[in-house]
Amino acid sequence: MARTTIRDIARATGLSITAVSLVLNEKPHRISEENCELIRTTAKKMHYRPNRLAVGLIKKMTHTIGLIVPDISNSFFSEITKTIEDMLIKQNFNLLLCNSNDRSDYERECVNMLVDNSIDGLLFVMSSGTHGSERDLTLEELRYAGVPTVVIDCAEPLADFDTVTADNESAAFEATEHLILLGHKRIACAAGDLESPTSHTRLCGYQKALKKYGIDFD
């Protein structure tokens, strides 16, 4: 079935397209309450849904936020995604989600795809391989995107973007200290790729805890 339009509702009610548009878009008008109720009732019966993309092009705001995560199957990122969506719903915003599969090249394609869909803002978690020259390319793509952007889980401040992150060094220190206070001496640290700032700061926190309690780093 074709999507119901304002023109269809106007035809069904016998009222003008302008009148239907004013009522459904909640704009100032002098239309009688009787006709307003007729328009709303007819729109509901005909399952009318506004074309938010068309409205967004007019208002230059789509109420859509883009989110890029490296791996939605990872519980860390799925929990972030769920929390973000819950908050956006409360603010009457939609979420457009991209999974970069932890690939730097694909996350840049995701940025462009989301911008092409007229998002109002972008929330972005970089892939684990986005460092060095790959990181520079991604940041350049974000700058050219021209949309407000917040980078999540970023271990270092970025000149052009707001960031949200955990204190990985302190967290690693506390985790290691906890094990030491339980009486453990041989504590391993699986840090991951040490070119990643997150992995590097976690290793630093681990080493600081060992040093504090006089345990040699092996």
mmCIF file of the C-alpha atoms, coordinates in Angstrom:
data_MODEL
# 
_entry.id   MODEL 
# 
loop_
_atom_site.group_PDB 
_atom_site.id 
_atom_site.type_symbol 
_atom_site.label_atom_id 
_atom_site.label_alt_id 
_atom_site.label_comp_id 
_atom_site.label_asym_id 
_atom_site.label_entity_id 
_atom_site.label_seq_id 
_atom_site.pdbx_PDB_ins_code 
_atom_site.Cartn_x 
_atom_site.Cartn_y 
_atom_site.Cartn_z 
_atom_site.occupancy 
_atom_site.B_iso_or_equiv 
_atom_site.pdbx_formal_charge 
_atom_site.auth_seq_id 
_atom_site.auth_comp_id 
_atom_site.auth_asym_id 
_atom_site.auth_atom_id 
_atom_site.pdbx_PDB_model_num 
ATOM 1   C CA . MET A 1 1   ? 0.000   0.000   0.000  1.00 0.00 ? 1   MET A CA 1 
ATOM 2   C CA . ALA A 1 2   ? 1.139   3.513   -0.779 1.00 0.00 ? 2   ALA A CA 1 
ATOM 3   C CA . ARG A 1 3   ? 2.025   5.745   2.140  1.00 0.00 ? 3   ARG A CA 1 
ATOM 4   C CA . THR A 1 4   ? -0.792  8.102   3.186  1.00 0.00 ? 4   THR A CA 1 
ATOM 5   C CA . THR A 1 5   ? -0.103  11.739  2.366  1.00 0.00 ? 5   THR A CA 1 
ATOM 6   C CA . ILE A 1 6   ? -1.602  15.067  3.428  1.00 0.00 ? 6   ILE A CA 1 
ATOM 7   C CA . ARG A 1 7   ? -3.222  15.211  -0.011 1.00 0.00 ? 7   ARG A CA 1 
ATOM 8   C CA . ASP A 1 8   ? -4.995  11.886  0.705  1.00 0.00 ? 8   ASP A CA 1 
ATOM 9   C CA . ILE A 1 9   ? -6.349  13.219  4.008  1.00 0.00 ? 9   ILE A CA 1 
ATOM 10  C CA . ALA A 1 10  ? -7.508  16.424  2.339  1.00 0.00 ? 10  ALA A CA 1 
ATOM 11  C CA . ARG A 1 11  ? -9.373  14.382  -0.270 1.00 0.00 ? 11  ARG A CA 1 
ATOM 12  C CA . ALA A 1 12  ? -10.976 12.170  2.389  1.00 0.00 ? 12  ALA A CA 1 
ATOM 13  C CA . THR A 1 13  ? -12.113 15.086  4.580  1.00 0.00 ? 13  THR A CA 1 
ATOM 14  C CA . GLY A 1 14  ? -13.092 17.470  1.791  1.00 0.00 ? 14  GLY A CA 1 
ATOM 15  C CA . LEU A 1 15  ? -10.825 20.121  3.291  1.00 0.00 ? 15  LEU A CA 1 
ATOM 16  C CA . SER A 1 16  ? -7.908  21.946  1.700  1.00 0.00 ? 16  SER A CA 1 
ATOM 17  C CA . ILE A 1 17  ? -4.352  20.600  1.688  1.00 0.00 ? 17  ILE A CA 1 
ATOM 18  C CA . THR A 1 18  ? -3.267  23.785  3.469  1.00 0.00 ? 18  THR A CA 1 
ATOM 19  C CA . ALA A 1 19  ? -5.782  23.250  6.275  1.00 0.00 ? 19  ALA A CA 1 
ATOM 20  C CA . VAL A 1 20  ? -4.704  19.646  6.773  1.00 0.00 ? 20  VAL A CA 1 
ATOM 21  C CA . SER A 1 21  ? -1.032  20.635  6.759  1.00 0.00 ? 21  SER A CA 1 
ATOM 22  C CA . LEU A 1 22  ? -1.523  23.404  9.321  1.00 0.00 ? 22  LEU A CA 1 
ATOM 23  C CA . VAL A 1 23  ? -3.371  21.125  11.736 1.00 0.00 ? 23  VAL A CA 1 
ATOM 24  C CA . LEU A 1 24  ? -1.081  18.090  11.440 1.00 0.00 ? 24  LEU A CA 1 
ATOM 25  C CA . ASN A 1 25  ? 2.064   20.215  11.687 1.00 0.00 ? 25  ASN A CA 1 
ATOM 26  C CA . GLU A 1 26  ? 0.603   22.082  14.679 1.00 0.00 ? 26  GLU A CA 1 
ATOM 27  C CA . LYS A 1 27  ? 1.049   25.502  13.104 1.00 0.00 ? 27  LYS A CA 1 
ATOM 28  C CA . PRO A 1 28  ? -1.040  28.595  13.944 1.00 0.00 ? 28  PRO A CA 1 
ATOM 29  C CA . HIS A 1 29  ? -4.419  28.578  12.156 1.00 0.00 ? 29  HIS A CA 1 
ATOM 30  C CA . ARG A 1 30  ? -8.077  29.643  12.351 1.00 0.00 ? 30  ARG A CA 1 
ATOM 31  C CA . ILE A 1 31  ? -9.591  26.281  11.498 1.00 0.00 ? 31  ILE A CA 1 
ATOM 32  C CA . SER A 1 32  ? -12.606 25.265  13.582 1.00 0.00 ? 32  SER A CA 1 
ATOM 33  C CA . GLU A 1 33  ? -12.151 22.680  16.319 1.00 0.00 ? 33  GLU A CA 1 
ATOM 34  C CA . GLU A 1 34  ? -14.690 20.483  14.530 1.00 0.00 ? 34  GLU A CA 1 
ATOM 35  C CA . ASN A 1 35  ? -12.574 20.378  11.374 1.00 0.00 ? 35  ASN A CA 1 
ATOM 36  C CA . CYS A 1 36  ? -9.379  19.941  13.409 1.00 0.00 ? 36  CYS A CA 1 
ATOM 37  C CA . GLU A 1 37  ? -10.864 16.868  15.064 1.00 0.00 ? 37  GLU A CA 1 
ATOM 38  C CA . LEU A 1 38  ? -12.006 15.555  11.667 1.00 0.00 ? 38  LEU A CA 1 
ATOM 39  C CA . ILE A 1 39  ? -8.477  15.928  10.284 1.00 0.00 ? 39  ILE A CA 1 
ATOM 40  C CA . ARG A 1 40  ? -6.844  14.229  13.270 1.00 0.00 ? 40  ARG A CA 1 
ATOM 41  C CA . THR A 1 41  ? -9.353  11.368  13.314 1.00 0.00 ? 41  THR A CA 1 
ATOM 42  C CA . THR A 1 42  ? -9.029  10.792  9.570  1.00 0.00 ? 42  THR A CA 1 
ATOM 43  C CA . ALA A 1 43  ? -5.224  10.889  9.781  1.00 0.00 ? 43  ALA A CA 1 
ATOM 44  C CA . LYS A 1 44  ? -5.296  8.237   12.509 1.00 0.00 ? 44  LYS A CA 1 
ATOM 45  C CA . LYS A 1 45  ? -7.726  5.998   10.585 1.00 0.00 ? 45  LYS A CA 1 
ATOM 46  C CA . MET A 1 46  ? -5.570  6.250   7.460  1.00 0.00 ? 46  MET A CA 1 
ATOM 47  C CA . HIS A 1 47  ? -2.389  5.497   9.443  1.00 0.00 ? 47  HIS A CA 1 
ATOM 48  C CA . TYR A 1 48  ? -0.805  8.802   8.436  1.00 0.00 ? 48  TYR A CA 1 
ATOM 49  C CA . ARG A 1 49  ? 2.821   9.237   9.434  1.00 0.00 ? 49  ARG A CA 1 
ATOM 50  C CA . PRO A 1 50  ? 4.703   12.465  8.673  1.00 0.00 ? 50  PRO A CA 1 
ATOM 51  C CA . ASN A 1 51  ? 7.702   12.159  6.368  1.00 0.00 ? 51  ASN A CA 1 
ATOM 52  C CA . ARG A 1 52  ? 10.340  13.194  8.875  1.00 0.00 ? 52  ARG A CA 1 
ATOM 53  C CA . LEU A 1 53  ? 13.033  13.456  6.213  1.00 0.00 ? 53  LEU A CA 1 
ATOM 54  C CA . ALA A 1 54  ? 10.953  15.915  4.198  1.00 0.00 ? 54  ALA A CA 1 
ATOM 55  C CA . VAL A 1 55  ? 10.089  17.880  7.332  1.00 0.00 ? 55  VAL A CA 1 
ATOM 56  C CA . GLY A 1 56  ? 13.737  17.837  8.333  1.00 0.00 ? 56  GLY A CA 1 
ATOM 57  C CA . LEU A 1 57  ? 14.830  19.275  4.997  1.00 0.00 ? 57  LEU A CA 1 
ATOM 58  C CA . ILE A 1 58  ? 12.432  22.177  5.518  1.00 0.00 ? 58  ILE A CA 1 
ATOM 59  C CA . LYS A 1 59  ? 13.280  22.772  9.176  1.00 0.00 ? 59  LYS A CA 1 
ATOM 60  C CA . LYS A 1 60  ? 16.950  21.789  8.721  1.00 0.00 ? 60  LYS A CA 1 
ATOM 61  C CA . MET A 1 61  ? 16.608  19.427  11.679 1.00 0.00 ? 61  MET A CA 1 
ATOM 62  C CA . THR A 1 62  ? 15.783  15.712  11.433 1.00 0.00 ? 62  THR A CA 1 
ATOM 63  C CA . HIS A 1 63  ? 15.792  14.817  15.147 1.00 0.00 ? 63  HIS A CA 1 
ATOM 64  C CA . THR A 1 64  ? 18.149  11.981  14.249 1.00 0.00 ? 64  THR A CA 1 
ATOM 65  C CA . ILE A 1 65  ? 21.469  11.239  15.944 1.00 0.00 ? 65  ILE A CA 1 
ATOM 66  C CA . GLY A 1 66  ? 24.038  8.917   14.371 1.00 0.00 ? 66  GLY A CA 1 
ATOM 67  C CA . LEU A 1 67  ? 26.013  6.412   16.436 1.00 0.00 ? 67  LEU A CA 1 
ATOM 68  C CA . ILE A 1 68  ? 29.050  4.432   15.247 1.00 0.00 ? 68  ILE A CA 1 
ATOM 69  C CA . VAL A 1 69  ? 30.355  1.562   17.386 1.00 0.00 ? 69  VAL A CA 1 
ATOM 70  C CA . PRO A 1 70  ? 33.088  -0.993  16.564 1.00 0.00 ? 70  PRO A CA 1 
ATOM 71  C CA . ASP A 1 71  ? 31.133  -4.150  17.467 1.00 0.00 ? 71  ASP A CA 1 
ATOM 72  C CA . ILE A 1 72  ? 27.503  -4.149  18.616 1.00 0.00 ? 72  ILE A CA 1 
ATOM 73  C CA . SER A 1 73  ? 27.824  -7.788  19.750 1.00 0.00 ? 73  SER A CA 1 
ATOM 74  C CA . ASN A 1 74  ? 30.331  -6.656  22.405 1.00 0.00 ? 74  ASN A CA 1 
ATOM 75  C CA . SER A 1 75  ? 28.350  -6.149  25.630 1.00 0.00 ? 75  SER A CA 1 
ATOM 76  C CA . PHE A 1 76  ? 30.261  -2.928  26.391 1.00 0.00 ? 76  PHE A CA 1 
ATOM 77  C CA . PHE A 1 77  ? 29.078  -1.291  23.169 1.00 0.00 ? 77  PHE A CA 1 
ATOM 78  C CA . SER A 1 78  ? 25.577  -2.790  23.271 1.00 0.00 ? 78  SER A CA 1 
ATOM 79  C CA . GLU A 1 79  ? 25.082  -1.343  26.761 1.00 0.00 ? 79  GLU A CA 1 
ATOM 80  C CA . ILE A 1 80  ? 26.294  2.078   25.581 1.00 0.00 ? 80  ILE A CA 1 
ATOM 81  C CA . THR A 1 81  ? 23.954  1.880   22.588 1.00 0.00 ? 81  THR A CA 1 
ATOM 82  C CA . LYS A 1 82  ? 20.930  0.947   24.686 1.00 0.00 ? 82  LYS A CA 1 
ATOM 83  C CA . THR A 1 83  ? 21.571  3.764   27.161 1.00 0.00 ? 83  THR A CA 1 
ATOM 84  C CA . ILE A 1 84  ? 22.014  6.337   24.384 1.00 0.00 ? 84  ILE A CA 1 
ATOM 85  C CA . GLU A 1 85  ? 18.817  5.225   22.641 1.00 0.00 ? 85  GLU A CA 1 
ATOM 86  C CA . ASP A 1 86  ? 16.830  5.342   25.899 1.00 0.00 ? 86  ASP A CA 1 
ATOM 87  C CA . MET A 1 87  ? 17.973  8.929   26.482 1.00 0.00 ? 87  MET A CA 1 
ATOM 88  C CA . LEU A 1 88  ? 17.285  10.002  22.896 1.00 0.00 ? 88  LEU A CA 1 
ATOM 89  C CA . ILE A 1 89  ? 13.741  8.606   22.988 1.00 0.00 ? 89  ILE A CA 1 
ATOM 90  C CA . LYS A 1 90  ? 13.023  10.780  26.024 1.00 0.00 ? 90  LYS A CA 1 
ATOM 91  C CA . GLN A 1 91  ? 14.116  13.807  23.978 1.00 0.00 ? 91  GLN A CA 1 
ATOM 92  C CA . ASN A 1 92  ? 12.054  12.735  20.934 1.00 0.00 ? 92  ASN A CA 1 
ATOM 93  C CA . PHE A 1 93  ? 15.142  11.909  18.864 1.00 0.00 ? 93  PHE A CA 1 
ATOM 94  C CA . ASN A 1 94  ? 15.776  8.887   16.646 1.00 0.00 ? 94  ASN A CA 1 
ATOM 95  C CA . LEU A 1 95  ? 18.962  6.820   16.620 1.00 0.00 ? 95  LEU A CA 1 
ATOM 96  C CA . LEU A 1 96  ? 20.686  5.711   13.425 1.00 0.00 ? 96  LEU A CA 1 
ATOM 97  C CA . LEU A 1 97  ? 23.230  2.997   14.260 1.00 0.00 ? 97  LEU A CA 1 
ATOM 98  C CA . CYS A 1 98  ? 26.305  1.870   12.329 1.00 0.00 ? 98  CYS A CA 1 
ATOM 99  C CA . ASN A 1 99  ? 28.553  -1.059  13.207 1.00 0.00 ? 99  ASN A CA 1 
ATOM 100 C CA . SER A 1 100 ? 32.080  -0.437  11.868 1.00 0.00 ? 100 SER A CA 1 
ATOM 101 C CA . ASN A 1 101 ? 33.201  -4.059  12.423 1.00 0.00 ? 101 ASN A CA 1 
ATOM 102 C CA . ASP A 1 102 ? 36.274  -2.576  14.135 1.00 0.00 ? 102 ASP A CA 1 
ATOM 103 C CA . ARG A 1 103 ? 37.636  -1.355  10.783 1.00 0.00 ? 103 ARG A CA 1 
ATOM 104 C CA . SER A 1 104 ? 39.065  2.143   10.398 1.00 0.00 ? 104 SER A CA 1 
ATOM 105 C CA . ASP A 1 105 ? 38.292  2.344   6.677  1.00 0.00 ? 105 ASP A CA 1 
ATOM 106 C CA . TYR A 1 106 ? 34.673  1.299   7.138  1.00 0.00 ? 106 TYR A CA 1 
ATOM 107 C CA . GLU A 1 107 ? 34.046  3.650   10.055 1.00 0.00 ? 107 GLU A CA 1 
ATOM 108 C CA . ARG A 1 108 ? 34.913  6.545   7.738  1.00 0.00 ? 108 ARG A CA 1 
ATOM 109 C CA . GLU A 1 109 ? 32.336  5.245   5.243  1.00 0.00 ? 109 GLU A CA 1 
ATOM 110 C CA . CYS A 1 110 ? 29.844  5.136   8.129  1.00 0.00 ? 110 CYS A CA 1 
ATOM 111 C CA . VAL A 1 111 ? 30.513  8.807   8.887  1.00 0.00 ? 111 VAL A CA 1 
ATOM 112 C CA . ASN A 1 112 ? 29.692  9.778   5.305  1.00 0.00 ? 112 ASN A CA 1 
ATOM 113 C CA . MET A 1 113 ? 26.606  7.554   5.160  1.00 0.00 ? 113 MET A CA 1 
ATOM 114 C CA . LEU A 1 114 ? 25.194  9.101   8.333  1.00 0.00 ? 114 LEU A CA 1 
ATOM 115 C CA . VAL A 1 115 ? 25.913  12.643  7.136  1.00 0.00 ? 115 VAL A CA 1 
ATOM 116 C CA . ASP A 1 116 ? 24.174  11.822  3.838  1.00 0.00 ? 116 ASP A CA 1 
ATOM 117 C CA . ASN A 1 117 ? 21.114  10.898  5.934  1.00 0.00 ? 117 ASN A CA 1 
ATOM 118 C CA . SER A 1 118 ? 21.053  14.412  7.422  1.00 0.00 ? 118 SER A CA 1 
ATOM 119 C CA . ILE A 1 119 ? 21.819  13.547  11.040 1.00 0.00 ? 119 ILE A CA 1 
ATOM 120 C CA . ASP A 1 120 ? 21.743  16.397  13.548 1.00 0.00 ? 120 ASP A CA 1 
ATOM 121 C CA . GLY A 1 121 ? 24.730  15.086  15.486 1.00 0.00 ? 121 GLY A CA 1 
ATOM 122 C CA . LEU A 1 122 ? 27.137  12.165  15.739 1.00 0.00 ? 122 LEU A CA 1 
ATOM 123 C CA . LEU A 1 123 ? 28.255  9.943   18.630 1.00 0.00 ? 123 LEU A CA 1 
ATOM 124 C CA . PHE A 1 124 ? 31.343  7.994   17.682 1.00 0.00 ? 124 PHE A CA 1 
ATOM 125 C CA . VAL A 1 125 ? 33.393  5.167   19.197 1.00 0.00 ? 125 VAL A CA 1 
ATOM 126 C CA . MET A 1 126 ? 36.603  4.643   17.211 1.00 0.00 ? 126 MET A CA 1 
ATOM 127 C CA . SER A 1 127 ? 37.725  1.164   16.243 1.00 0.00 ? 127 SER A CA 1 
ATOM 128 C CA . SER A 1 128 ? 40.677  -0.373  18.063 1.00 0.00 ? 128 SER A CA 1 
ATOM 129 C CA . GLY A 1 129 ? 42.835  0.095   14.958 1.00 0.00 ? 129 GLY A CA 1 
ATOM 130 C CA . THR A 1 130 ? 42.170  3.829   14.718 1.00 0.00 ? 130 THR A CA 1 
ATOM 131 C CA . HIS A 1 131 ? 45.488  5.267   15.789 1.00 0.00 ? 131 HIS A CA 1 
ATOM 132 C CA . GLY A 1 132 ? 48.465  6.856   14.052 1.00 0.00 ? 132 GLY A CA 1 
ATOM 133 C CA . SER A 1 133 ? 47.811  7.704   10.403 1.00 0.00 ? 133 SER A CA 1 
ATOM 134 C CA . GLU A 1 134 ? 44.417  5.917   10.477 1.00 0.00 ? 134 GLU A CA 1 
ATOM 135 C CA . ARG A 1 135 ? 43.327  8.135   13.353 1.00 0.00 ? 135 ARG A CA 1 
ATOM 136 C CA . ASP A 1 136 ? 44.377  11.249  11.432 1.00 0.00 ? 136 ASP A CA 1 
ATOM 137 C CA . LEU A 1 137 ? 42.299  10.158  8.424  1.00 0.00 ? 137 LEU A CA 1 
ATOM 138 C CA . THR A 1 138 ? 39.243  9.508   10.592 1.00 0.00 ? 138 THR A CA 1 
ATOM 139 C CA . LEU A 1 139 ? 39.518  12.859  12.390 1.00 0.00 ? 139 LEU A CA 1 
ATOM 140 C CA . GLU A 1 140 ? 39.868  14.627  9.035  1.00 0.00 ? 140 GLU A CA 1 
ATOM 141 C CA . GLU A 1 141 ? 36.683  12.895  7.824  1.00 0.00 ? 141 GLU A CA 1 
ATOM 142 C CA . LEU A 1 142 ? 34.864  14.019  10.958 1.00 0.00 ? 142 LEU A CA 1 
ATOM 143 C CA . ARG A 1 143 ? 35.971  17.620  10.462 1.00 0.00 ? 143 ARG A CA 1 
ATOM 144 C CA . TYR A 1 144 ? 34.731  17.645  6.877  1.00 0.00 ? 144 TYR A CA 1 
ATOM 145 C CA . ALA A 1 145 ? 31.428  16.081  8.002  1.00 0.00 ? 145 ALA A CA 1 
ATOM 146 C CA . GLY A 1 146 ? 30.502  19.374  9.639  1.00 0.00 ? 146 GLY A CA 1 
ATOM 147 C CA . VAL A 1 147 ? 28.118  17.958  12.262 1.00 0.00 ? 147 VAL A CA 1 
ATOM 148 C CA . PRO A 1 148 ? 28.390  18.267  16.061 1.00 0.00 ? 148 PRO A CA 1 
ATOM 149 C CA . THR A 1 149 ? 30.372  15.219  17.201 1.00 0.00 ? 149 THR A CA 1 
ATOM 150 C CA . VAL A 1 150 ? 31.164  13.596  20.540 1.00 0.00 ? 150 VAL A CA 1 
ATOM 151 C CA . VAL A 1 151 ? 33.858  10.914  20.563 1.00 0.00 ? 151 VAL A CA 1 
ATOM 152 C CA . ILE A 1 152 ? 33.172  8.215   23.167 1.00 0.00 ? 152 ILE A CA 1 
ATOM 153 C CA . ASP A 1 153 ? 35.761  6.044   24.931 1.00 0.00 ? 153 ASP A CA 1 
ATOM 154 C CA . CYS A 1 154 ? 38.596  8.248   23.708 1.00 0.00 ? 154 CYS A CA 1 
ATOM 155 C CA . ALA A 1 155 ? 41.713  8.023   25.866 1.00 0.00 ? 155 ALA A CA 1 
ATOM 156 C CA . GLU A 1 156 ? 43.066  11.470  25.016 1.00 0.00 ? 156 GLU A CA 1 
ATOM 157 C CA . PRO A 1 157 ? 41.581  14.960  24.467 1.00 0.00 ? 157 PRO A CA 1 
ATOM 158 C CA . LEU A 1 158 ? 40.850  15.968  20.873 1.00 0.00 ? 158 LEU A CA 1 
ATOM 159 C CA . ALA A 1 159 ? 41.287  19.545  19.714 1.00 0.00 ? 159 ALA A CA 1 
ATOM 160 C CA . ASP A 1 160 ? 38.077  19.817  17.665 1.00 0.00 ? 160 ASP A CA 1 
ATOM 161 C CA . PHE A 1 161 ? 35.672  17.444  19.421 1.00 0.00 ? 161 PHE A CA 1 
ATOM 162 C CA . ASP A 1 162 ? 34.146  16.825  22.814 1.00 0.00 ? 162 ASP A CA 1 
ATOM 163 C CA . THR A 1 163 ? 35.076  13.468  24.319 1.00 0.00 ? 163 THR A CA 1 
ATOM 164 C CA . VAL A 1 164 ? 33.644  11.103  26.933 1.00 0.00 ? 164 VAL A CA 1 
ATOM 165 C CA . THR A 1 165 ? 35.891  8.459   28.434 1.00 0.00 ? 165 THR A CA 1 
ATOM 166 C CA . ALA A 1 166 ? 36.710  6.382   31.482 1.00 0.00 ? 166 ALA A CA 1 
ATOM 167 C CA . ASP A 1 167 ? 39.888  6.945   33.494 1.00 0.00 ? 167 ASP A CA 1 
ATOM 168 C CA . ASN A 1 168 ? 41.534  3.754   32.226 1.00 0.00 ? 168 ASN A CA 1 
ATOM 169 C CA . GLU A 1 169 ? 44.774  4.255   34.134 1.00 0.00 ? 169 GLU A CA 1 
ATOM 170 C CA . SER A 1 170 ? 43.063  4.630   37.505 1.00 0.00 ? 170 SER A CA 1 
ATOM 171 C CA . ALA A 1 171 ? 40.720  1.728   36.742 1.00 0.00 ? 171 ALA A CA 1 
ATOM 172 C CA . ALA A 1 172 ? 43.629  -0.585  35.902 1.00 0.00 ? 172 ALA A CA 1 
ATOM 173 C CA . PHE A 1 173 ? 45.469  0.561   39.021 1.00 0.00 ? 173 PHE A CA 1 
ATOM 174 C CA . GLU A 1 174 ? 42.456  -0.161  41.244 1.00 0.00 ? 174 GLU A CA 1 
ATOM 175 C CA . ALA A 1 175 ? 41.833  -3.575  39.652 1.00 0.00 ? 175 ALA A CA 1 
ATOM 176 C CA . THR A 1 176 ? 45.467  -4.598  40.114 1.00 0.00 ? 176 THR A CA 1 
ATOM 177 C CA . GLU A 1 177 ? 45.597  -3.232  43.650 1.00 0.00 ? 177 GLU A CA 1 
ATOM 178 C CA . HIS A 1 178 ? 42.473  -5.210  44.514 1.00 0.00 ? 178 HIS A CA 1 
ATOM 179 C CA . LEU A 1 179 ? 44.156  -8.458  43.451 1.00 0.00 ? 179 LEU A CA 1 
ATOM 180 C CA . ILE A 1 180 ? 47.345  -7.568  45.333 1.00 0.00 ? 180 ILE A CA 1 
ATOM 181 C CA . LEU A 1 181 ? 45.397  -6.888  48.545 1.00 0.00 ? 181 LEU A CA 1 
ATOM 182 C CA . LEU A 1 182 ? 43.785  -10.315 48.162 1.00 0.00 ? 182 LEU A CA 1 
ATOM 183 C CA . GLY A 1 183 ? 47.324  -11.732 48.428 1.00 0.00 ? 183 GLY A CA 1 
ATOM 184 C CA . HIS A 1 184 ? 48.108  -12.358 44.760 1.00 0.00 ? 184 HIS A CA 1 
ATOM 185 C CA . LYS A 1 185 ? 51.634  -11.725 43.496 1.00 0.00 ? 185 LYS A CA 1 
ATOM 186 C CA . ARG A 1 186 ? 51.756  -13.071 39.939 1.00 0.00 ? 186 ARG A CA 1 
ATOM 187 C CA . ILE A 1 187 ? 49.173  -10.921 38.129 1.00 0.00 ? 187 ILE A CA 1 
ATOM 188 C CA . ALA A 1 188 ? 48.971  -10.889 34.362 1.00 0.00 ? 188 ALA A CA 1 
ATOM 189 C CA . CYS A 1 189 ? 47.798  -7.933  32.272 1.00 0.00 ? 189 CYS A CA 1 
ATOM 190 C CA . ALA A 1 190 ? 46.237  -8.616  28.843 1.00 0.00 ? 190 ALA A CA 1 
ATOM 191 C CA . ALA A 1 191 ? 46.421  -5.069  27.528 1.00 0.00 ? 191 ALA A CA 1 
ATOM 192 C CA . GLY A 1 192 ? 45.881  -5.499  23.797 1.00 0.00 ? 192 GLY A CA 1 
ATOM 193 C CA . ASP A 1 193 ? 47.524  -3.423  21.075 1.00 0.00 ? 193 ASP A CA 1 
ATOM 194 C CA . LEU A 1 194 ? 49.856  -1.024  22.915 1.00 0.00 ? 194 LEU A CA 1 
ATOM 195 C CA . GLU A 1 195 ? 49.666  1.489   20.066 1.00 0.00 ? 195 GLU A CA 1 
ATOM 196 C CA . SER A 1 196 ? 46.120  2.061   21.281 1.00 0.00 ? 196 SER A CA 1 
ATOM 197 C CA . PRO A 1 197 ? 46.083  4.848   23.919 1.00 0.00 ? 197 PRO A CA 1 
ATOM 198 C CA . THR A 1 198 ? 43.459  2.920   25.914 1.00 0.00 ? 198 THR A CA 1 
ATOM 199 C CA . SER A 1 199 ? 45.625  -0.194  26.137 1.00 0.00 ? 199 SER A CA 1 
ATOM 200 C CA . HIS A 1 200 ? 48.717  1.865   26.931 1.00 0.00 ? 200 HIS A CA 1 
ATOM 201 C CA . THR A 1 201 ? 47.085  3.737   29.828 1.00 0.00 ? 201 THR A CA 1 
ATOM 202 C CA . ARG A 1 202 ? 45.694  0.497   31.272 1.00 0.00 ? 202 ARG A CA 1 
ATOM 203 C CA . LEU A 1 203 ? 49.174  -1.020  31.222 1.00 0.00 ? 203 LEU A CA 1 
ATOM 204 C CA . CYS A 1 204 ? 50.540  2.081   32.960 1.00 0.00 ? 204 CYS A CA 1 
ATOM 205 C CA . GLY A 1 205 ? 47.948  1.762   35.729 1.00 0.00 ? 205 GLY A CA 1 
ATOM 206 C CA . TYR A 1 206 ? 48.824  -1.906  36.170 1.00 0.00 ? 206 TYR A CA 1 
ATOM 207 C CA . GLN A 1 207 ? 52.555  -1.139  36.401 1.00 0.00 ? 207 GLN A CA 1 
ATOM 208 C CA . LYS A 1 208 ? 51.989  1.666   38.906 1.00 0.00 ? 208 LYS A CA 1 
ATOM 209 C CA . ALA A 1 209 ? 50.118  -0.693  41.212 1.00 0.00 ? 209 ALA A CA 1 
ATOM 210 C CA . LEU A 1 210 ? 52.920  -3.275  41.014 1.00 0.00 ? 210 LEU A CA 1 
ATOM 211 C CA . LYS A 1 211 ? 55.501  -0.599  41.803 1.00 0.00 ? 211 LYS A CA 1 
ATOM 212 C CA . LYS A 1 212 ? 53.515  0.725   44.766 1.00 0.00 ? 212 LYS A CA 1 
ATOM 213 C CA . TYR A 1 213 ? 53.530  -2.719  46.391 1.00 0.00 ? 213 TYR A CA 1 
ATOM 214 C CA . GLY A 1 214 ? 57.099  -3.642  45.461 1.00 0.00 ? 214 GLY A CA 1 
ATOM 215 C CA . ILE A 1 215 ? 56.233  -6.307  42.882 1.00 0.00 ? 215 ILE A CA 1 
ATOM 216 C CA . ASP A 1 216 ? 58.623  -6.580  39.928 1.00 0.00 ? 216 ASP A CA 1 
ATOM 217 C CA . PHE A 1 217 ? 57.114  -6.092  36.469 1.00 0.00 ? 217 PHE A CA 1 
ATOM 218 C CA . ASP A 1 218 ? 57.501  -9.301  34.479 1.00 0.00 ? 218 ASP A CA 1 
# 
